[in-house]
Every structure is written in C-alpha cells, then in structure tokens.
Tab-separated table of C-alpha atoms in Angstrom:
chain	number	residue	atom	x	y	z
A	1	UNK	CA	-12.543	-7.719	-19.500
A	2	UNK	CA	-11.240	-8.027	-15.792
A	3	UNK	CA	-9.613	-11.256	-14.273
A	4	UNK	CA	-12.410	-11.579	-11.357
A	5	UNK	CA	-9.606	-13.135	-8.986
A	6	UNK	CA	-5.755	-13.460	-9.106
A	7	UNK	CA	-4.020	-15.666	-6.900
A	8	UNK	CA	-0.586	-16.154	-5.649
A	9	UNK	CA	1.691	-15.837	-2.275
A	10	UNK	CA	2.845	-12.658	-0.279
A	11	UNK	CA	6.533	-13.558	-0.285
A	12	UNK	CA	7.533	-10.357	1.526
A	13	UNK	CA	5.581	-7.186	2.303
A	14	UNK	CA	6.394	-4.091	4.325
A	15	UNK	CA	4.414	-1.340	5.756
A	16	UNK	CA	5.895	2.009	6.094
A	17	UNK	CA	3.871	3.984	8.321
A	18	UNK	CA	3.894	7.990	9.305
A	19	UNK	CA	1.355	9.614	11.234
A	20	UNK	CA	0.457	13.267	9.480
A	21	UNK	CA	-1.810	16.319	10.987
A	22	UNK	CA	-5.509	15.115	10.203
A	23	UNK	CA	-6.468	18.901	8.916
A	24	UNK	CA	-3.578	18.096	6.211
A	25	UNK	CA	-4.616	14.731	5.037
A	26	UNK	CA	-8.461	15.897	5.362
A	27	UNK	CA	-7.679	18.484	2.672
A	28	UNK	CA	-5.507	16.212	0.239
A	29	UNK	CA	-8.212	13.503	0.220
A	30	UNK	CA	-10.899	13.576	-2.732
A	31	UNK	CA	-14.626	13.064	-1.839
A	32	UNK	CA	-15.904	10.467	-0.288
A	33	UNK	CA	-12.692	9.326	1.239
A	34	UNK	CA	-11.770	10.967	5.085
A	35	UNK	CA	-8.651	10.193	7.197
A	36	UNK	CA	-9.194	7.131	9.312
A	37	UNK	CA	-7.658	8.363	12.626
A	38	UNK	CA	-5.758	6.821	15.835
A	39	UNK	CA	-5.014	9.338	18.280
A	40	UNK	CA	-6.269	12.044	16.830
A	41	UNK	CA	-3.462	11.187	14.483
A	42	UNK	CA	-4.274	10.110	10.134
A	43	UNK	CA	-2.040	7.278	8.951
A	44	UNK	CA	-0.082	7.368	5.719
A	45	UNK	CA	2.675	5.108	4.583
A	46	UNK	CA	3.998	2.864	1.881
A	47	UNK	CA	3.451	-0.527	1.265
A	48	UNK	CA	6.224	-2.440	-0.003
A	49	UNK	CA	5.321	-6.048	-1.591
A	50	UNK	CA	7.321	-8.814	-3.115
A	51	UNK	CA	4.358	-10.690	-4.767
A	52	UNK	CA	5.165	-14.284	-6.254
A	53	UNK	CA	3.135	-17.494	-8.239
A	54	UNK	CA	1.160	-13.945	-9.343
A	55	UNK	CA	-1.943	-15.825	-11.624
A	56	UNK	CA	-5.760	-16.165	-12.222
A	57	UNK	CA	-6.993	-18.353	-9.728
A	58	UNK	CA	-7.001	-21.805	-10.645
A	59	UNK	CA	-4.248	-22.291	-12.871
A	60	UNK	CA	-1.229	-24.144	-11.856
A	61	UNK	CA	1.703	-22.019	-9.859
A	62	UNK	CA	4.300	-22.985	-12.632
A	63	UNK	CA	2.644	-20.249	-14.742
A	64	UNK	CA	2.629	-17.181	-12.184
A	65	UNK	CA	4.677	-14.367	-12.282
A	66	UNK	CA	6.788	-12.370	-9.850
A	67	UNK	CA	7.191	-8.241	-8.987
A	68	UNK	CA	8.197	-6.054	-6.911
A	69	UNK	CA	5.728	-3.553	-5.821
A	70	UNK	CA	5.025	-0.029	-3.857
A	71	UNK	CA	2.308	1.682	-3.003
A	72	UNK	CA	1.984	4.973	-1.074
A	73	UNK	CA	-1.638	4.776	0.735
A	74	UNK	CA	-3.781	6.228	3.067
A	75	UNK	CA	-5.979	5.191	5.575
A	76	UNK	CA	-9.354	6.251	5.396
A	77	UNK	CA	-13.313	6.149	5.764
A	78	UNK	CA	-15.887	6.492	3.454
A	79	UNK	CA	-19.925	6.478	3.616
A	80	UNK	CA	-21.398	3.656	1.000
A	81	UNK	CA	-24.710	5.340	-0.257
A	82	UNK	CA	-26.589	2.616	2.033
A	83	UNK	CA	-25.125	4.561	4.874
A	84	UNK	CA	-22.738	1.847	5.621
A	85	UNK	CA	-19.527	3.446	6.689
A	86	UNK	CA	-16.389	1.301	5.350
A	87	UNK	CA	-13.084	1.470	5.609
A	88	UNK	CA	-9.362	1.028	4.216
A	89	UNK	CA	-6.995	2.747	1.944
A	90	UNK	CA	-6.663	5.234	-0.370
A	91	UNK	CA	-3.412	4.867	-2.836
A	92	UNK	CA	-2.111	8.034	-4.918
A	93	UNK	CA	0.366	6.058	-6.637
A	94	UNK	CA	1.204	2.344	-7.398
A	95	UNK	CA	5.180	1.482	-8.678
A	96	UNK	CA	6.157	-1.613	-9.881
A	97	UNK	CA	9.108	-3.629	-11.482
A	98	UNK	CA	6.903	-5.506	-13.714
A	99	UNK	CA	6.592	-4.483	-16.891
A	100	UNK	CA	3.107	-6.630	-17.230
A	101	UNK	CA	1.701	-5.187	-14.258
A	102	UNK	CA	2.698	-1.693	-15.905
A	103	UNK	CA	0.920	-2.497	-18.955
A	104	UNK	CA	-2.144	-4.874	-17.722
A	105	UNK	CA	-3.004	-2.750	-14.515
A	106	UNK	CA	-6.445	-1.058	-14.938
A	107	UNK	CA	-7.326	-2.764	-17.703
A	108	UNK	CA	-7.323	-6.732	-17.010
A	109	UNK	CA	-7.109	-6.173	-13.738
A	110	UNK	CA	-7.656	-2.902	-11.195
A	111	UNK	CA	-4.417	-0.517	-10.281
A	112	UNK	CA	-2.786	1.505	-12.972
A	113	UNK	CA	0.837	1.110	-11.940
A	114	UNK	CA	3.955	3.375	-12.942
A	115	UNK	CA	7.128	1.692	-14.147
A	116	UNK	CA	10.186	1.516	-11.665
A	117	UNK	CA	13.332	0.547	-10.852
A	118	UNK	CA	14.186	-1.950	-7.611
A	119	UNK	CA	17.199	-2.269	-6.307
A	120	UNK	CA	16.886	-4.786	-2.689
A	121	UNK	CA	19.021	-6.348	-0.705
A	122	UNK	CA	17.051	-9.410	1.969
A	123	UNK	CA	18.814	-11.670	3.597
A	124	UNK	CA	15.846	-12.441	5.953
A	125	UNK	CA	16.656	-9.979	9.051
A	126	UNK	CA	17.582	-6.920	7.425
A	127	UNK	CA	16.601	-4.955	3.982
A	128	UNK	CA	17.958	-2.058	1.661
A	129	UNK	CA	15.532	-0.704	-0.867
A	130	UNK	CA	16.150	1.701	-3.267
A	131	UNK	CA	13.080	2.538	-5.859
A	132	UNK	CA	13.162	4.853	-8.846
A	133	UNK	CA	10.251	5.524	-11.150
A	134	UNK	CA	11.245	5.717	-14.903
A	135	UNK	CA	9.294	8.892	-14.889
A	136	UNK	CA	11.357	10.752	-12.365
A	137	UNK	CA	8.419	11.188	-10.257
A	138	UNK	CA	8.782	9.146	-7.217
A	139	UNK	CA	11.794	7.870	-5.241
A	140	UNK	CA	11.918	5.634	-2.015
A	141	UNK	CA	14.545	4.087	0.378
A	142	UNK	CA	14.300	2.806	3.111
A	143	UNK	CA	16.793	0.436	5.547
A	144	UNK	CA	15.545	-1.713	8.433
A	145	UNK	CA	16.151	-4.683	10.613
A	146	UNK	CA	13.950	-6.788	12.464
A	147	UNK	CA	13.015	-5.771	15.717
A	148	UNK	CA	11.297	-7.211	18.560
A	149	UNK	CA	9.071	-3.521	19.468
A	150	UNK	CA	7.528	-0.475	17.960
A	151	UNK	CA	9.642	3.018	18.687
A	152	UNK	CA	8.419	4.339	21.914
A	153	UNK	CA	7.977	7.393	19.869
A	154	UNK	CA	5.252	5.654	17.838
A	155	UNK	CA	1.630	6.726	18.180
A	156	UNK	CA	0.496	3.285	18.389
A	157	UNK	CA	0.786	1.769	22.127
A	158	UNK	CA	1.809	-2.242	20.876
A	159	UNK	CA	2.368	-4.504	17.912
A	160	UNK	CA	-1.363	-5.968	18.658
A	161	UNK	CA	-2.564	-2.217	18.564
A	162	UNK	CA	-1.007	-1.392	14.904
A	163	UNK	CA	-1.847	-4.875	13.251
A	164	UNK	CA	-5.421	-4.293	14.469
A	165	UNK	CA	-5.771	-1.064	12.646
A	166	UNK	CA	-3.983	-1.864	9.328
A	167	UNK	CA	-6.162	-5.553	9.383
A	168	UNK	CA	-8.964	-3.662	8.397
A	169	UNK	CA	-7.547	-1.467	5.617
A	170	UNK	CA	-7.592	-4.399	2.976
A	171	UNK	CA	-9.562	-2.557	0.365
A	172	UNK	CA	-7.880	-0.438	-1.645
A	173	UNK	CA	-9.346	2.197	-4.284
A	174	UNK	CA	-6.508	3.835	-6.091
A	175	UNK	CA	-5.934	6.761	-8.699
A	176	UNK	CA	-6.776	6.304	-12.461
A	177	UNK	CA	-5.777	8.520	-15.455
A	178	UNK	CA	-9.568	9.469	-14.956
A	179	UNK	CA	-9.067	12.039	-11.316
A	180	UNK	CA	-12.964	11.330	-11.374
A	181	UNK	CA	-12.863	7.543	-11.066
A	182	UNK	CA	-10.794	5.282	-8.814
A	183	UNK	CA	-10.663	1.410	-9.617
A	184	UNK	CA	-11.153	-1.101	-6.157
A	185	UNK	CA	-9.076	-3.953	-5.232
A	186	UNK	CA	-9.435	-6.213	-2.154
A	187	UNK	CA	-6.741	-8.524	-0.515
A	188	UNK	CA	-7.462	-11.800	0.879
A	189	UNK	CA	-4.815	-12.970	3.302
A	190	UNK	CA	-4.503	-16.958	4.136
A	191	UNK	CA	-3.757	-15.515	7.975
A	192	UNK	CA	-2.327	-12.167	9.179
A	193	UNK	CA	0.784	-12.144	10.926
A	194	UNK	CA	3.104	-8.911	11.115
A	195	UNK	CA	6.478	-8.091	13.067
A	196	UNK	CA	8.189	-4.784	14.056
A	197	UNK	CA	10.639	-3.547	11.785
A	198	UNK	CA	13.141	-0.927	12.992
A	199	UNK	CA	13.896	1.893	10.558
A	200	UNK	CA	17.227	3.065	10.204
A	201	UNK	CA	16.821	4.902	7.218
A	202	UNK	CA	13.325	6.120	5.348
A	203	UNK	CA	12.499	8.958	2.516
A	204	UNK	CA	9.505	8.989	0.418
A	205	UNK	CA	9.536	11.802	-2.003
A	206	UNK	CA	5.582	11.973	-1.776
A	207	UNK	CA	5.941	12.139	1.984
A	208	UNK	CA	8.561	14.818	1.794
A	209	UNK	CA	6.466	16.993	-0.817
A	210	UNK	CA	5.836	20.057	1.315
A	211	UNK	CA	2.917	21.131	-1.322
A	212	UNK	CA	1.339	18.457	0.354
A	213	UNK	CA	2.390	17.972	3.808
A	214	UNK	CA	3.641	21.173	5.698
A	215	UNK	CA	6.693	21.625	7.220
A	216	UNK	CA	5.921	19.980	10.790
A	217	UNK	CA	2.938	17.833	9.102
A	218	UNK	CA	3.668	14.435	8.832
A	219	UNK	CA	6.467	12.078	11.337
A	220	UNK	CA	7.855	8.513	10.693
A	221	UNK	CA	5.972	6.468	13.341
A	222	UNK	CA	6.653	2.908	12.814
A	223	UNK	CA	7.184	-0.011	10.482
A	224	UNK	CA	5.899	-3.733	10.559
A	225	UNK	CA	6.691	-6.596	8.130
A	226	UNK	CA	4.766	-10.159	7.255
A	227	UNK	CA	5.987	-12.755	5.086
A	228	UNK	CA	5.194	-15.894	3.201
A	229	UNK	CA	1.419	-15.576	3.119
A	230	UNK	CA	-0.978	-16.853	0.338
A	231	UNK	CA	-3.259	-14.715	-1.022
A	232	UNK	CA	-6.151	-13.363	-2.970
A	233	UNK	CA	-6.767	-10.077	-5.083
A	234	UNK	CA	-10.332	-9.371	-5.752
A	235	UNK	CA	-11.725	-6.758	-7.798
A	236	UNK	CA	-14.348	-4.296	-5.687
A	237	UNK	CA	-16.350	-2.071	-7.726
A	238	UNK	CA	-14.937	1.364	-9.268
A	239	UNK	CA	-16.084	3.958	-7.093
A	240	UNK	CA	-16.802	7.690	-8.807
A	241	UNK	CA	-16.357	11.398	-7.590
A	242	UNK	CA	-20.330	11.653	-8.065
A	243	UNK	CA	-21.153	8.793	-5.862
C-alpha cells in the first residue's frame, strides 16, 4: 500500500546544474525518456534537499520526520500514449540520510533510495556538503555562497530564464531494482522562489564517470537555491519500458 500524499516543508534545497552534449545524454536515457534541451544544450544536475515535518498529509507536524536528501536527475521529455508530450526529470539515483526513507522508499511510498552519509555545514549564506553512500557507489561535494547572478559562462541568459525551465521539471520517475519499471513522484510547491548560488567547489562521481559522459561531455553551468517552502509529494503512476 502507498501513502497517496506526504506533506511537509522544503527547509533547504539546491540545484546543481551541468549542461552535457545532447548525443551523450540521448544515448544514456532509457525509452521513452529524451533530453529536454536549452540551447541545444541537455541539463543534468543534482538536487540537494533538506526536507522537514516529512508526514502523510493531515496529521499534525509534531509527528514528521526530517532527512537529508540527493538526487542526481535529468531533464527530459517523454510522449504519454495519448500523444501528450510531458515533461520533467529523470533520476538514476536517490541518497539519503534517513534510514526510513532507505527502507520505506518504493514500497509505502515511490523512490528507492540508497543509504548515505551527510556531512553540512549552513549558516544561511554559505554551504559545505560532503555525501558518501554506504555502498561506495556515489560521492558528492560541493561549496557555495549566495550570489546575486548566474556565471556568465552559464548557458542560461538570467535567473528568470533557469527557474522557468527547472519549474516545469516537477515530476520525477526514478530507477527501481526492476531496470524495466520506474516509480513517479510529483512535487507540489506552496510558491517557487530560487536564488543564484555561486560554486566554488563541485564533484559528482556520476557526473565525472567517463563511461558515461566523455571526456569534453558534460560542464558545470550554474547553481540556484530556494528555501523554506511547504510542500506536497504525490505519487504519479509507475511508468514501464513497454509503454
């Protein structure tokens, strides 16, 4: 049985973003999924989310829970089998601190999640992350301040640009044990507000997987950050490799 709704607030969340070679992401993608471009460019990144007064929807906030969260994604299309041409993001990999979310995900509610270790420093302005799975399979870290503008470097020509784009990735389908079957999740926002974020320091050891993404492949482009937002998860129906 799946919760139908959980509830809680968005205390911090960070998006990571890298543009990559649309060829390369094109091929990594399963069926139905394509890049979703901007520039000519695909967009990858990680999404970094301090999630807090976690709970089914309805009961009191005294009984939520908190985690720390990441999630490597990908923005993409996909054709519905009505025609209907949808977007938002596909996730390879979900990490988190909590060892209920480890154990619960993709079964009372949608996202299988690997078990990690968090190490973050926040005092509001600037942030330190350090993130090792317990499996030995995925490492982050990342340093960054607030900022008042996107790198001139990045593909994306303003802040109103980039929010615009990642506004409309709020479905999610991410990988299950089954590579056939991917489970849906949607996030409901009470408002959507991000800031620039300016990267001192980023690795990803998915990004930095040359099986994956060729030397030359995939760049940093920017980051953005939003905090203290309510929210919403809502479960969106499983989507097969068949379908």
């Amino acid at each position: 049985m799946r919760l139908p709704v959980i509830s809680g607030v968005i205390r911090r969340r960070l998006l990571v973003n890298f543009r990559v070679d649309a060829e390369v992401m094109g091929r990594y993608l399963p069926h139905p999924f394509r890049p979703k471009l901007h520039h000519g460019h695909a967009i990858a990144g990680i999404c970094l989310i301090r999630l807090e007064q976690i709970r089914p929807k309805g009961l009191p906030e005294l009984v939520g829970i908190c985690s720390e969260n990441a999630a490597h994604r990908i923005a993409v299309l996909w054709d519905e089998p009505s025609g209907q041409t949808r977007e938002g993001v596909f996730i390879p990999r979900r990490d988190t601190s909590s060892l209920l979310n480890y154990h619960l995900g993709g079964r009372v509610f949608p996202g299988e999640h690997h078990f990690s270790d968090f190490e973050i420093a926040d005092d509001g302005h600037r942030i330190s992350m350090s993130i090792q799975a317990r499996d030995g399979e995925m490492s982050i870290e990342i340093l960054a301040r607030d900022s008042d503008a996107l790198p001139d470097s990045s593909c994306f020509a303003s802040l109103a640009e980039s929010s615009d784009f990642f506004e409309g990735g709020s479905v999610g389908y991410s990988v299950t044990r089954n590579p056939c079957r991917w489970d849906g999740l949607r996030l409901q926002t009470d408002g959507w507000q991000v800031r620039p974020l300016e990267v001192e320091h980023v690795a990803s050891s998915f990004f930095s997987d040359d099986r994956i993404f060729p030397d030359g492949s995939i760049a940093f482009d920017h980051a953005l950050i939003m905090r203290d937002l309510p929210h919403e998860w809502h479960e969106e129906p499983e989507m097969r490799a068949n379908t």
